[in-house]
Short mmCIF file of C-alpha atoms in Angstrom, two decimals:
data_model
loop_
_atom_site.label_atom_id
_atom_site.label_comp_id
_atom_site.label_asym_id
_atom_site.label_seq_id
_atom_site.Cartn_x
_atom_site.Cartn_y
_atom_site.Cartn_z
CA MET A 1 -0.19 0.15 -0.03
CA ILE A 2 1.09 3.47 -0.86
CA LYS A 3 2.21 5.39 2.43
CA ASP A 4 2.13 8.90 0.98
CA ASN A 5 -1.02 9.22 -0.57
CA LYS A 6 -1.22 12.97 -0.67
CA LYS A 7 0.48 12.77 -4.12
CA TYR A 8 -2.56 10.82 -5.51
CA LEU A 9 -6.50 12.13 -6.14
CA SER A 10 -7.49 8.86 -4.98
CA TRP A 11 -6.35 5.45 -3.98
CA VAL A 12 -7.50 1.90 -2.84
CA GLU A 13 -7.35 0.38 0.48
CA VAL A 14 -7.74 -3.49 0.53
CA ASP A 15 -8.32 -5.49 3.64
CA LEU A 16 -6.47 -8.45 2.81
CA ASN A 17 -7.97 -10.00 6.31
CA ALA A 18 -11.42 -9.92 4.73
CA ILE A 19 -10.16 -11.59 1.43
CA LYS A 20 -8.96 -14.44 3.57
CA ASN A 21 -12.24 -14.79 5.59
CA ASN A 22 -14.18 -14.74 2.07
CA PHE A 23 -12.14 -17.65 0.80
CA LYS A 24 -12.94 -19.67 4.04
CA GLU A 25 -16.38 -19.29 3.20
CA ILE A 26 -16.08 -20.26 -0.39
CA ARG A 27 -14.34 -23.59 0.93
CA ARG A 28 -16.96 -24.10 3.09
CA LEU A 29 -19.50 -23.67 0.20
CA ALA A 30 -17.25 -25.82 -2.06
CA SER A 31 -17.57 -28.65 0.36
CA LEU A 32 -21.34 -28.86 0.11
CA ASN A 33 -21.38 -30.35 -3.55
CA LYS A 34 -20.53 -34.13 -3.82
CA PHE A 35 -18.29 -35.44 -6.69
CA GLU A 36 -19.71 -38.85 -7.85
CA ILE A 37 -18.46 -39.44 -11.65
CA PRO A 38 -17.55 -43.13 -11.78
CA THR A 39 -13.91 -42.36 -12.82
CA ARG A 40 -10.93 -44.72 -12.63
CA TYR A 41 -8.00 -42.38 -11.42
CA LYS A 42 -5.16 -45.01 -11.53
CA ASP A 43 -1.88 -43.60 -10.70
CA ILE A 44 -3.10 -39.87 -10.79
CA LYS A 45 -2.69 -38.67 -7.05
CA PHE A 46 -6.24 -36.81 -6.78
CA ASN A 47 -8.46 -36.69 -3.57
CA GLN A 48 -11.97 -37.55 -5.08
CA SER A 49 -13.94 -36.95 -1.94
CA LYS A 50 -12.82 -33.29 -1.76
CA ILE A 51 -13.88 -30.08 -4.05
CA GLU A 52 -11.10 -28.05 -4.42
CA VAL A 53 -11.04 -24.36 -5.39
CA LEU A 54 -9.30 -22.67 -8.16
CA ALA A 55 -8.98 -18.87 -7.35
CA VAL A 56 -9.71 -16.47 -10.16
CA ILE A 57 -7.26 -13.63 -9.82
CA LYS A 58 -7.32 -12.32 -13.47
CA ALA A 59 -7.21 -8.58 -14.18
CA ASP A 60 -4.88 -7.74 -10.94
CA ALA A 61 -7.30 -9.53 -9.03
CA TYR A 62 -10.27 -7.61 -10.59
CA GLY A 63 -8.27 -4.29 -9.53
CA HIS A 64 -7.27 -5.59 -6.03
CA GLY A 65 -3.74 -6.15 -6.27
CA MET A 66 -2.92 -9.80 -7.74
CA ILE A 67 0.42 -10.45 -6.19
CA ALA A 68 -0.75 -9.31 -2.92
CA VAL A 69 -4.01 -11.15 -3.11
CA ALA A 70 -2.17 -14.31 -4.56
CA ARG A 71 0.37 -14.41 -1.42
CA VAL A 72 -2.49 -14.14 1.17
CA LEU A 73 -4.54 -16.84 -0.70
CA GLU A 74 -1.56 -19.12 -0.95
CA ARG A 75 -0.73 -18.87 2.70
CA ASN A 76 -4.40 -19.68 3.60
CA GLY A 77 -4.56 -23.06 1.50
CA VAL A 78 -5.08 -21.91 -2.27
CA LYS A 79 -3.80 -24.63 -4.32
CA HIS A 80 -4.61 -23.43 -7.76
CA PHE A 81 -4.73 -20.07 -9.44
CA ALA A 82 -6.33 -18.84 -12.67
CA VAL A 83 -5.46 -15.45 -14.35
CA SER A 84 -6.11 -14.41 -18.13
CA ASP A 85 -3.07 -14.75 -19.90
CA VAL A 86 0.64 -15.51 -19.99
CA LYS A 87 1.52 -12.04 -18.93
CA GLU A 88 -0.30 -12.41 -15.75
CA GLY A 89 0.85 -15.92 -15.24
CA VAL A 90 4.54 -14.61 -15.69
CA LEU A 91 4.09 -11.65 -13.11
CA LEU A 92 2.84 -14.13 -10.69
CA ARG A 93 6.10 -16.59 -11.21
CA ARG A 94 8.44 -13.65 -10.75
CA ALA A 95 6.70 -12.63 -7.83
CA GLY A 96 7.37 -15.90 -5.95
CA VAL A 97 4.10 -17.65 -6.60
CA ASN A 98 4.67 -21.44 -6.90
CA LYS A 99 1.39 -22.66 -7.07
CA PRO A 100 -0.29 -23.97 -10.26
CA ILE A 101 -1.50 -21.32 -12.76
CA LEU A 102 -4.33 -21.86 -15.16
CA LEU A 103 -4.23 -19.41 -18.31
CA LEU A 104 -8.00 -19.03 -18.78
CA GLU A 105 -7.59 -17.59 -22.29
CA SER A 106 -6.54 -19.88 -24.93
CA THR A 107 -3.40 -18.33 -26.41
CA LEU A 108 -1.22 -18.18 -29.79
CA PRO A 109 1.47 -20.94 -30.45
CA GLU A 110 4.24 -18.28 -30.15
CA PHE A 111 3.76 -18.14 -26.54
CA ALA A 112 4.54 -21.90 -26.20
CA HIS A 113 8.14 -21.12 -24.86
CA ASP A 114 6.93 -18.75 -22.14
CA ILE A 115 4.03 -21.11 -21.04
CA ILE A 116 6.70 -23.68 -20.59
CA ASP A 117 9.53 -21.73 -19.20
CA TYR A 118 7.42 -20.30 -16.53
CA GLN A 119 5.57 -23.52 -15.80
CA LEU A 120 2.20 -21.98 -16.81
CA MET A 121 -0.69 -24.23 -17.42
CA PRO A 122 -2.41 -23.40 -20.46
CA THR A 123 -5.97 -23.66 -22.05
CA VAL A 124 -5.72 -25.64 -25.22
CA CYS A 125 -8.32 -25.01 -27.93
CA THR A 126 -6.50 -25.51 -31.17
CA LEU A 127 -4.30 -28.27 -32.52
CA GLU A 128 -1.82 -25.61 -33.44
CA LEU A 129 -1.18 -24.35 -29.91
CA ALA A 130 -1.19 -28.25 -28.78
CA GLN A 131 1.66 -29.24 -31.39
CA GLU A 132 3.73 -26.16 -30.47
CA LEU A 133 3.65 -26.97 -26.73
CA ASN A 134 4.12 -30.39 -27.34
CA LYS A 135 7.16 -29.65 -29.75
CA TYR A 136 8.97 -27.31 -27.07
CA ALA A 137 8.05 -29.36 -24.41
CA SER A 138 9.66 -32.53 -25.55
CA SER A 139 12.85 -30.68 -26.73
CA ARG A 140 12.87 -29.85 -22.99
CA ARG A 141 12.33 -33.36 -21.87
CA ARG A 142 9.04 -32.19 -19.98
CA VAL A 143 5.58 -32.86 -19.85
CA ILE A 144 3.15 -30.07 -19.48
CA ASP A 145 -0.03 -30.03 -17.90
CA VAL A 146 -2.82 -28.62 -20.03
CA HIS A 147 -6.73 -27.89 -19.42
CA VAL A 148 -9.34 -27.99 -22.39
CA GLU A 149 -12.17 -25.71 -22.67
CA VAL A 150 -15.58 -27.02 -24.00
CA ASP A 151 -18.03 -24.74 -25.33
CA THR A 152 -21.03 -26.42 -24.16
CA GLY A 153 -23.85 -23.50 -25.48
CA MET A 154 -22.16 -20.23 -24.74
CA GLY A 155 -21.19 -20.11 -28.50
CA ARG A 156 -17.92 -18.20 -27.96
CA LEU A 157 -15.19 -19.92 -26.36
CA GLY A 158 -13.69 -23.39 -26.38
CA VAL A 159 -13.89 -26.37 -28.31
CA SER A 160 -17.37 -27.02 -29.48
CA TYR A 161 -19.16 -29.94 -27.59
CA ALA A 162 -19.76 -31.84 -30.80
CA LYS A 163 -16.16 -31.86 -31.92
CA ALA A 164 -14.49 -31.99 -27.90
CA PHE A 165 -14.20 -35.89 -27.83
CA ASP A 166 -12.13 -36.27 -30.91
CA PHE A 167 -10.01 -33.21 -30.14
CA ILE A 168 -9.27 -34.77 -26.57
CA ARG A 169 -8.27 -37.77 -28.12
CA LYS A 170 -5.77 -36.35 -30.38
CA LEU A 171 -4.26 -34.26 -27.56
CA TYR A 172 -3.68 -37.83 -25.89
CA ASP A 173 -1.46 -38.61 -28.93
CA LEU A 174 0.82 -35.74 -28.12
CA ARG A 175 3.22 -37.50 -25.68
CA SER A 176 4.61 -34.49 -23.79
CA LEU A 177 1.11 -33.16 -23.02
CA ARG A 178 -1.18 -34.37 -20.14
CA VAL A 179 -4.99 -33.33 -19.87
CA MET A 180 -5.19 -32.29 -16.18
CA GLY A 181 -8.60 -30.38 -16.81
CA ILE A 182 -11.61 -29.83 -18.78
CA PHE A 183 -14.15 -27.09 -18.19
CA THR A 184 -16.83 -25.07 -19.39
CA HIS A 185 -18.29 -21.46 -18.84
CA PHE A 186 -21.91 -20.80 -17.58
CA PRO A 187 -22.99 -17.40 -19.11
CA SER A 188 -26.48 -17.68 -17.91
CA ALA A 189 -26.01 -19.16 -14.32
CA ASP A 190 -27.87 -16.28 -12.42
CA THR A 191 -30.54 -15.78 -15.32
CA ASP A 192 -31.28 -19.29 -17.00
CA LYS A 193 -31.28 -22.28 -14.80
CA GLU A 194 -32.69 -24.72 -17.72
CA PHE A 195 -29.84 -23.82 -19.98
CA THR A 196 -26.97 -24.04 -17.03
CA ASN A 197 -28.35 -27.45 -16.31
CA LEU A 198 -27.96 -28.40 -19.94
CA GLN A 199 -24.77 -27.33 -19.99
CA VAL A 200 -23.84 -29.28 -16.92
CA LYS A 201 -25.51 -32.41 -18.60
CA LYS A 202 -23.40 -32.16 -21.49
CA LEU A 203 -20.10 -31.88 -19.81
CA TYR A 204 -21.25 -34.85 -17.59
CA ASP A 205 -21.60 -37.02 -20.66
CA LEU A 206 -18.55 -35.94 -22.15
CA VAL A 207 -16.30 -36.74 -19.09
CA VAL A 208 -18.36 -40.25 -18.66
CA SER A 209 -17.55 -40.99 -22.24
CA LEU A 210 -13.98 -39.96 -21.90
CA ASP A 211 -13.68 -42.26 -19.07
CA LYS A 212 -15.05 -45.45 -20.79
CA VAL A 213 -12.32 -45.32 -23.14
CA GLY A 214 -9.49 -44.74 -20.59
CA MET A 215 -9.20 -40.86 -21.18
CA VAL A 216 -9.27 -39.74 -17.24
CA ILE A 217 -9.13 -36.06 -16.62
CA PRO A 218 -8.42 -35.34 -12.98
CA PHE A 219 -10.22 -32.07 -12.61
CA ILE A 220 -13.72 -31.00 -13.98
CA HIS A 221 -14.67 -27.23 -13.47
CA ALA A 222 -17.31 -24.72 -14.65
CA ALA A 223 -18.91 -23.14 -11.52
CA ASN A 224 -18.38 -19.57 -11.28
CA SER A 225 -19.33 -17.41 -8.09
CA PHE A 226 -23.00 -17.80 -8.88
CA ALA A 227 -23.06 -21.68 -9.55
CA LEU A 228 -21.10 -22.50 -6.80
CA CYS A 229 -23.85 -20.80 -4.61
CA GLY A 230 -27.08 -21.65 -6.64
CA TYR A 231 -26.14 -24.74 -8.17
CA GLN A 232 -25.47 -28.21 -6.38
CA THR A 233 -23.96 -30.77 -8.88
CA ASN A 234 -22.06 -33.94 -9.07
CA VAL A 235 -20.11 -33.29 -11.88
CA LEU A 236 -17.50 -30.75 -10.80
CA ASN A 237 -14.56 -31.46 -8.44
CA LEU A 238 -12.72 -28.07 -8.80
CA VAL A 239 -14.93 -24.73 -8.71
CA ARG A 240 -13.34 -21.32 -9.73
CA PRO A 241 -14.79 -18.32 -7.75
CA GLY A 242 -13.98 -14.74 -8.70
CA LEU A 243 -16.36 -12.15 -7.62
CA MET A 244 -16.79 -13.81 -4.13
CA ILE A 245 -13.30 -13.63 -3.31
CA TYR A 246 -13.33 -9.89 -3.34
CA GLY A 247 -16.74 -9.59 -1.18
CA LEU A 248 -19.14 -9.34 -3.87
CA TYR A 249 -22.76 -10.84 -4.37
CA PRO A 250 -22.67 -12.87 -7.67
CA GLY A 251 -26.53 -12.11 -7.48
CA ASN A 252 -29.17 -10.29 -5.39
CA ASN A 253 -31.39 -13.53 -4.74
CA LEU A 254 -28.44 -15.22 -3.22
CA ARG A 255 -28.41 -12.88 -0.44
#
C-alpha cells in the first residue's frame, strides 16, 4: 500500500483479512458439493472426495492487487490459481507464486516457450497450440499439464461440444502433454437455470464418455461464483470463484 497518498487524487485500501475470510467461506460452500462421476484415477494423485478451489485472480485480481491477493490466498490454503493470459502468469511466477497457474484464455502458439519456461498451465483449444507446446516441451524433456475448454452452449469460447471428444483424443497422442482439466463456462447461471443445467449434463456426458475409453481427466470445473452458490451438482470437483473472493455477491437473489 502507498504510504504517502497525498500525491494521488484517489487510492484503494484493500483489507486482505477480509479476502482471507471470504476464501474460508468459499471453501465451506465448495464442501457442500459432492463429486460422484465414476472415474478410474489409476496413478493420478487426486482426492476424489474433496472439492478444491481454483482462485480467479485475473485482471490484477479484479483491481485488488494480484500479487498481494495471491500471496494471502496461498498462505491460507489455495492450491490453484487462474489468470487471463501469459503476461499475468509470468508476473506471478516472478513474484514467487509457486502454485499451479491456469491461463483461462487460449493463446497463440508463439507463446508456447514462455508457457513452458514459466511452468504455466495453458487452456488448449486448437491443435496448432497443442502441437507447438508438445514440440517445445519434448525438446526440454518435460511433460506439460493443460486444460481444455469446451463450448457447451455459450457459442464464443472453447472447443465445440460436438468436436470435443475427438479433439481430446488427439491431445492424448501428444506425448509431452497431459490433459489435467476440462471445463466450460456458465454465461447465464444467474438468469437461465434450464440452460445451465443442460450445460452441466453435456459436460457430465463428455467426461463419462472419455472415462469409458480410458481418458481420465482429474479436474472438471465450471462453477463461477453464482454457480457455486446456486447449483449443487455431482459433476464438478473444482470450483473457480472470482467475484466472491473480493466480497461481491454474484446475484441479489443469493443474499
